[in-house]
PDB file of C-alpha atoms in Angstrom:
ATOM      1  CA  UNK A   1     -19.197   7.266  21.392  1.00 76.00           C
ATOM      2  CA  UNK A   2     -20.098   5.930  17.737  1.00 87.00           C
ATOM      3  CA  UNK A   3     -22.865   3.888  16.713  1.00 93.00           C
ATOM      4  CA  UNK A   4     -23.150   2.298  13.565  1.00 95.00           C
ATOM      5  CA  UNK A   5     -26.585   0.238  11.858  1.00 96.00           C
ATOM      6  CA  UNK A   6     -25.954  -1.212   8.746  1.00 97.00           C
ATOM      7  CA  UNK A   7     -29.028  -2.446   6.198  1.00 97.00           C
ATOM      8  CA  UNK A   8     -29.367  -3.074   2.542  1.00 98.00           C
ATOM      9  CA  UNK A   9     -27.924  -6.386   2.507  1.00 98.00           C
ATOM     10  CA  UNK A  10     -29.806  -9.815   0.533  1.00 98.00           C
ATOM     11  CA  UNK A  11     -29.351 -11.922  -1.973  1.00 98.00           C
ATOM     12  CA  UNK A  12     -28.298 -10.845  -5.425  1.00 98.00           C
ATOM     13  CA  UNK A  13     -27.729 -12.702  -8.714  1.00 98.00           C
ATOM     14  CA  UNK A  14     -23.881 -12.500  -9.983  1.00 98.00           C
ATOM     15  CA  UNK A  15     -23.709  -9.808 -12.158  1.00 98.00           C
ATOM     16  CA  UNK A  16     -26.669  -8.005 -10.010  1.00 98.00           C
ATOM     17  CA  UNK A  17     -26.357  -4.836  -7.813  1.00 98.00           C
ATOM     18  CA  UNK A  18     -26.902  -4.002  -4.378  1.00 98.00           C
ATOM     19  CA  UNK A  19     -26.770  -0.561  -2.270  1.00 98.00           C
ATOM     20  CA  UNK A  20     -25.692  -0.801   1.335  1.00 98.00           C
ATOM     21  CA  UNK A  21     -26.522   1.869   3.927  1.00 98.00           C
ATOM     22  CA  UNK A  22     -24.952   2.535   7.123  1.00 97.00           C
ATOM     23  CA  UNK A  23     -26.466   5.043   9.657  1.00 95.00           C
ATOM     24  CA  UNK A  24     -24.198   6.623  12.270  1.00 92.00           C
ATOM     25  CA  UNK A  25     -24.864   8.179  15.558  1.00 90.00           C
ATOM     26  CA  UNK A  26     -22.356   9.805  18.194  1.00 83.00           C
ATOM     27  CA  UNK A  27     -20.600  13.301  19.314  1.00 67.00           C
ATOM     28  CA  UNK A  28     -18.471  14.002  17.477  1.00 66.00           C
ATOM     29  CA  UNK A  29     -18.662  12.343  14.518  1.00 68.00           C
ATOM     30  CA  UNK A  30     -17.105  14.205  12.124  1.00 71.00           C
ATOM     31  CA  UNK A  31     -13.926  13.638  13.923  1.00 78.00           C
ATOM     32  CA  UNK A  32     -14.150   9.867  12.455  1.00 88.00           C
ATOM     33  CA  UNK A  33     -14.043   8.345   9.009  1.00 93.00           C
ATOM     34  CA  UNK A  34     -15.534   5.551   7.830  1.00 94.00           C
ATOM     35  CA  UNK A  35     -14.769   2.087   5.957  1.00 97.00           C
ATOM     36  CA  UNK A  36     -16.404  -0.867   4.707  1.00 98.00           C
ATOM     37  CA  UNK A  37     -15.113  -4.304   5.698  1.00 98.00           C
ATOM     38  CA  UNK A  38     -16.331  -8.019   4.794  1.00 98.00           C
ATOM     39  CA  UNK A  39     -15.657 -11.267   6.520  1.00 97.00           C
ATOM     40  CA  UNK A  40     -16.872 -15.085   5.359  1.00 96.00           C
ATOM     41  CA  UNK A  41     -16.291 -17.906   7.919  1.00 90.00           C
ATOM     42  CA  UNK A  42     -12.975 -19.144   7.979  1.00 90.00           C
ATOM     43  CA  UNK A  43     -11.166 -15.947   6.545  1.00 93.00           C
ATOM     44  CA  UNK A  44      -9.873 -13.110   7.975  1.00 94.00           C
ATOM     45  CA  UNK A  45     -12.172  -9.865   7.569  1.00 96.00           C
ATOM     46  CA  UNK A  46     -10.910  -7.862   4.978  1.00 96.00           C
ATOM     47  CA  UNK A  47     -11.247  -4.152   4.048  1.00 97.00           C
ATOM     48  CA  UNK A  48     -13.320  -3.287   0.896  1.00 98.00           C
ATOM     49  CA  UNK A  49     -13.333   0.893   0.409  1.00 98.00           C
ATOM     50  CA  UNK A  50     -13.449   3.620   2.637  1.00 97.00           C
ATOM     51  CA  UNK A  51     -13.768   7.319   2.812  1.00 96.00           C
ATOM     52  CA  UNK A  52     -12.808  10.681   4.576  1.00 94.00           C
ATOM     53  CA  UNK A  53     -16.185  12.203   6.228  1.00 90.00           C
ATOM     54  CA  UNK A  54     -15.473  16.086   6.135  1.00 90.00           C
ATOM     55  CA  UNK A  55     -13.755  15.860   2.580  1.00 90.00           C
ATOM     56  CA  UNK A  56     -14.787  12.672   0.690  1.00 92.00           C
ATOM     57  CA  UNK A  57     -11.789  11.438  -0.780  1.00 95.00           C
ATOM     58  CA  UNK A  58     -12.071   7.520  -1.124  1.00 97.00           C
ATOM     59  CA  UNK A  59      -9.834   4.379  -0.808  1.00 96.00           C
ATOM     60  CA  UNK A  60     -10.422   1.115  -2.479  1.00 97.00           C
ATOM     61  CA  UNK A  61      -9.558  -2.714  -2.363  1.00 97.00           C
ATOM     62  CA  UNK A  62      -8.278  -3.542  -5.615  1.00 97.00           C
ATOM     63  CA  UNK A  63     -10.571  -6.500  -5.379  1.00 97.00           C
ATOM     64  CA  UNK A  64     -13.531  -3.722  -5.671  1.00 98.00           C
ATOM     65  CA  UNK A  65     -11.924  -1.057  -7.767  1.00 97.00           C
ATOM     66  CA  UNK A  66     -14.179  -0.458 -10.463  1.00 97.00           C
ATOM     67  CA  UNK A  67     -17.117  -2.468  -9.205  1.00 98.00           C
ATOM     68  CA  UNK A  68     -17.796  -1.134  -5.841  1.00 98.00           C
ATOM     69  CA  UNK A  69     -18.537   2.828  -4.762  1.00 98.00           C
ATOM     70  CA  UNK A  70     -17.902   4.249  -1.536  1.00 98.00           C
ATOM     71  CA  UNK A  71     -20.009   7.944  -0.829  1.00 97.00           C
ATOM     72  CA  UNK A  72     -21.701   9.538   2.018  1.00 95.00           C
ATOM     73  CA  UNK A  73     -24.531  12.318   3.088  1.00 93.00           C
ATOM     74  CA  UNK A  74     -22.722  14.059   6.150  1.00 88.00           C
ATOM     75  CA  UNK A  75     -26.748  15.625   6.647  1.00 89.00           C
ATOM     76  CA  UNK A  76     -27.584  11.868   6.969  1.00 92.00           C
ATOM     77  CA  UNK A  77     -24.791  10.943   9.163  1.00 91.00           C
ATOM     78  CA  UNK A  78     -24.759   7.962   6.531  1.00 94.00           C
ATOM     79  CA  UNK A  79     -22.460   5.862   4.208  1.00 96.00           C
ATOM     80  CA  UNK A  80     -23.423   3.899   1.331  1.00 98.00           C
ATOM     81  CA  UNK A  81     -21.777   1.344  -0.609  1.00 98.00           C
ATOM     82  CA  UNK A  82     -22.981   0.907  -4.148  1.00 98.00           C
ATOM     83  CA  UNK A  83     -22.015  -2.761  -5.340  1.00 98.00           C
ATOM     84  CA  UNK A  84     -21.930  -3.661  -9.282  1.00 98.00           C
ATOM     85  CA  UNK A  85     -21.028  -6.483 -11.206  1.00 98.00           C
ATOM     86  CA  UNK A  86     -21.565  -8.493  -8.208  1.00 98.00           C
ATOM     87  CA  UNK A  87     -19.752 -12.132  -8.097  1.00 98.00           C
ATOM     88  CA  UNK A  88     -20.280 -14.911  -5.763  1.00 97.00           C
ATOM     89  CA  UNK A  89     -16.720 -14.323  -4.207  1.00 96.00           C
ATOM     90  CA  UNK A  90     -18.207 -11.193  -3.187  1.00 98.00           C
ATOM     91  CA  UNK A  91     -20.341 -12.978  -0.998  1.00 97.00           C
ATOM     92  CA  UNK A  92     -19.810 -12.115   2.788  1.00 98.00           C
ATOM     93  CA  UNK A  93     -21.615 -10.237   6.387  1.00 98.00           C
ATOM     94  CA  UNK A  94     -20.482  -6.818   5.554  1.00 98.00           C
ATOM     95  CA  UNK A  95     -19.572  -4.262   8.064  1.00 98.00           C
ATOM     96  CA  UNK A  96     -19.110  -0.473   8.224  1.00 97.00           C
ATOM     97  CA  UNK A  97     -16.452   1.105  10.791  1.00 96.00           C
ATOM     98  CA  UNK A  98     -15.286   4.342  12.068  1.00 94.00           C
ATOM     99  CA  UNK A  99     -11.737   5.417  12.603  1.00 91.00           C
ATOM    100  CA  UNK A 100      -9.199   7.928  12.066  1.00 87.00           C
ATOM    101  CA  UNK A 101      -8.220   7.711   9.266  1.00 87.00           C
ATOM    102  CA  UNK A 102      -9.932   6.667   5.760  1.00 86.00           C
ATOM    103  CA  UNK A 103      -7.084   5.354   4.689  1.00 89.00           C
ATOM    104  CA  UNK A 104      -6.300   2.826   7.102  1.00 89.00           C
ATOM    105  CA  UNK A 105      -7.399  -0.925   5.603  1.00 91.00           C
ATOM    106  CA  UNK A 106      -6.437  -2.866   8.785  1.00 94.00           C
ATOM    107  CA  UNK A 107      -9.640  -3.921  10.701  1.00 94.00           C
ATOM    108  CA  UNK A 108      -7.445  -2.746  14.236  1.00 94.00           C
ATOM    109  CA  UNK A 109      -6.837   0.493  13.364  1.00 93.00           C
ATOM    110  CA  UNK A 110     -11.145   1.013  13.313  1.00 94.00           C
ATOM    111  CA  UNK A 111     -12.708   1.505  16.956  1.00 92.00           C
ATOM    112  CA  UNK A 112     -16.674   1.225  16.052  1.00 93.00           C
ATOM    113  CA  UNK A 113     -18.553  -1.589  14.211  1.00 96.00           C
ATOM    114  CA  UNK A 114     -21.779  -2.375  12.979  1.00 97.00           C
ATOM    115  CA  UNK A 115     -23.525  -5.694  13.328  1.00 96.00           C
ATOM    116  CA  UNK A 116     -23.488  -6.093   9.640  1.00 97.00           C
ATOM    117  CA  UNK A 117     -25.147  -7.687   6.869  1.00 98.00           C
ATOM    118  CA  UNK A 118     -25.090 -10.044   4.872  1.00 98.00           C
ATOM    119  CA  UNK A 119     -24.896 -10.549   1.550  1.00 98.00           C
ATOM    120  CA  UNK A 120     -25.132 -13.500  -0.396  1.00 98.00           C
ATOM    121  CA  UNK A 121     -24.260 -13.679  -4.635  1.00 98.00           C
ATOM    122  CA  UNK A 122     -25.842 -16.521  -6.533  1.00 97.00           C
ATOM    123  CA  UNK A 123     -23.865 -17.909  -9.698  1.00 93.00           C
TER     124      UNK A 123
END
C-alpha cells in the first residue's frame, strides 16, 4: 500500500551535515505518518524523529534534539531529515517508515520501510 525510497546518505566528516530524502508512493497516503529510524550491526534499530503528514507537528530522540530536523513537502509525497553537528555515533543505515501515528518511536508500531541508507561519520 506504501512505498518508501530513501537517498541522500554518504560519508560526512564529524561536525559535517547531511540532508536525507525519502520519497513515498501509495493510496492513501495521507492517512500515514512518517518516522526516521537508524540501526548499526549489533544494536537494536532505534527511532530518531518523526512527524505528522497532514499537520507537521514533530517528535524527536533526545539523542537528535537540537542537531537533527524532521520536515516534509506533502506536494512531494517526501520527508527529509536535515542532520547537523554530525558525530561518528551517529553513524548508521537509516530508514524512513510509515505508520499511524507520528508519535509512536517503537520500530513495531510502523508497517512500511525503506531499504535505507547509509551513513557513515568520520572523526
Amino acid at each position: 500500500q506504501v512505498q518508501l525510497v530513501e537517498s541522500g546518505g554518504g560519508l560526512v566528516q564529524a561536525g559535517g551535515s547531511l540532508r536525507l530524502s525519502c520519497v513515498a508512493s501509495g493510496r492513501p497516503f495521507s492517512s500515514y505518518d512518517m518516522a526516521w529510524f537508524r540501526q548499526t550491526p549489533g544494536k537494536e534499530r532505534e527511532f530518531v524523529a518523526g512527524i505528522m503528514w497532514t499537520g507537521g507537528s514533530t517528535n524527536y530522540a533526545d539523542s537528535v534534539k537540537g542537531r537533527f530536523t524532521i520536515s516534509r513537502d506533502n506536494a512531494k509525497n517526501t520527508v527529509y531529515l536535515q542532520m547537523n553537528s554530525l558525530k561518528p555515533e551517529d553513524t548508521a543505515v537509516y530508514s524512513c517508515a510509515a505508520g499511524p501515528n507520528f508519535r509512536r518511536s517503537n520500530p513495531a508500531d510502523f508497517g512500511f520501510w525503506g531499504q535505507g541508507t547509509q551513513v557513515t561519520v568520520s572523526s
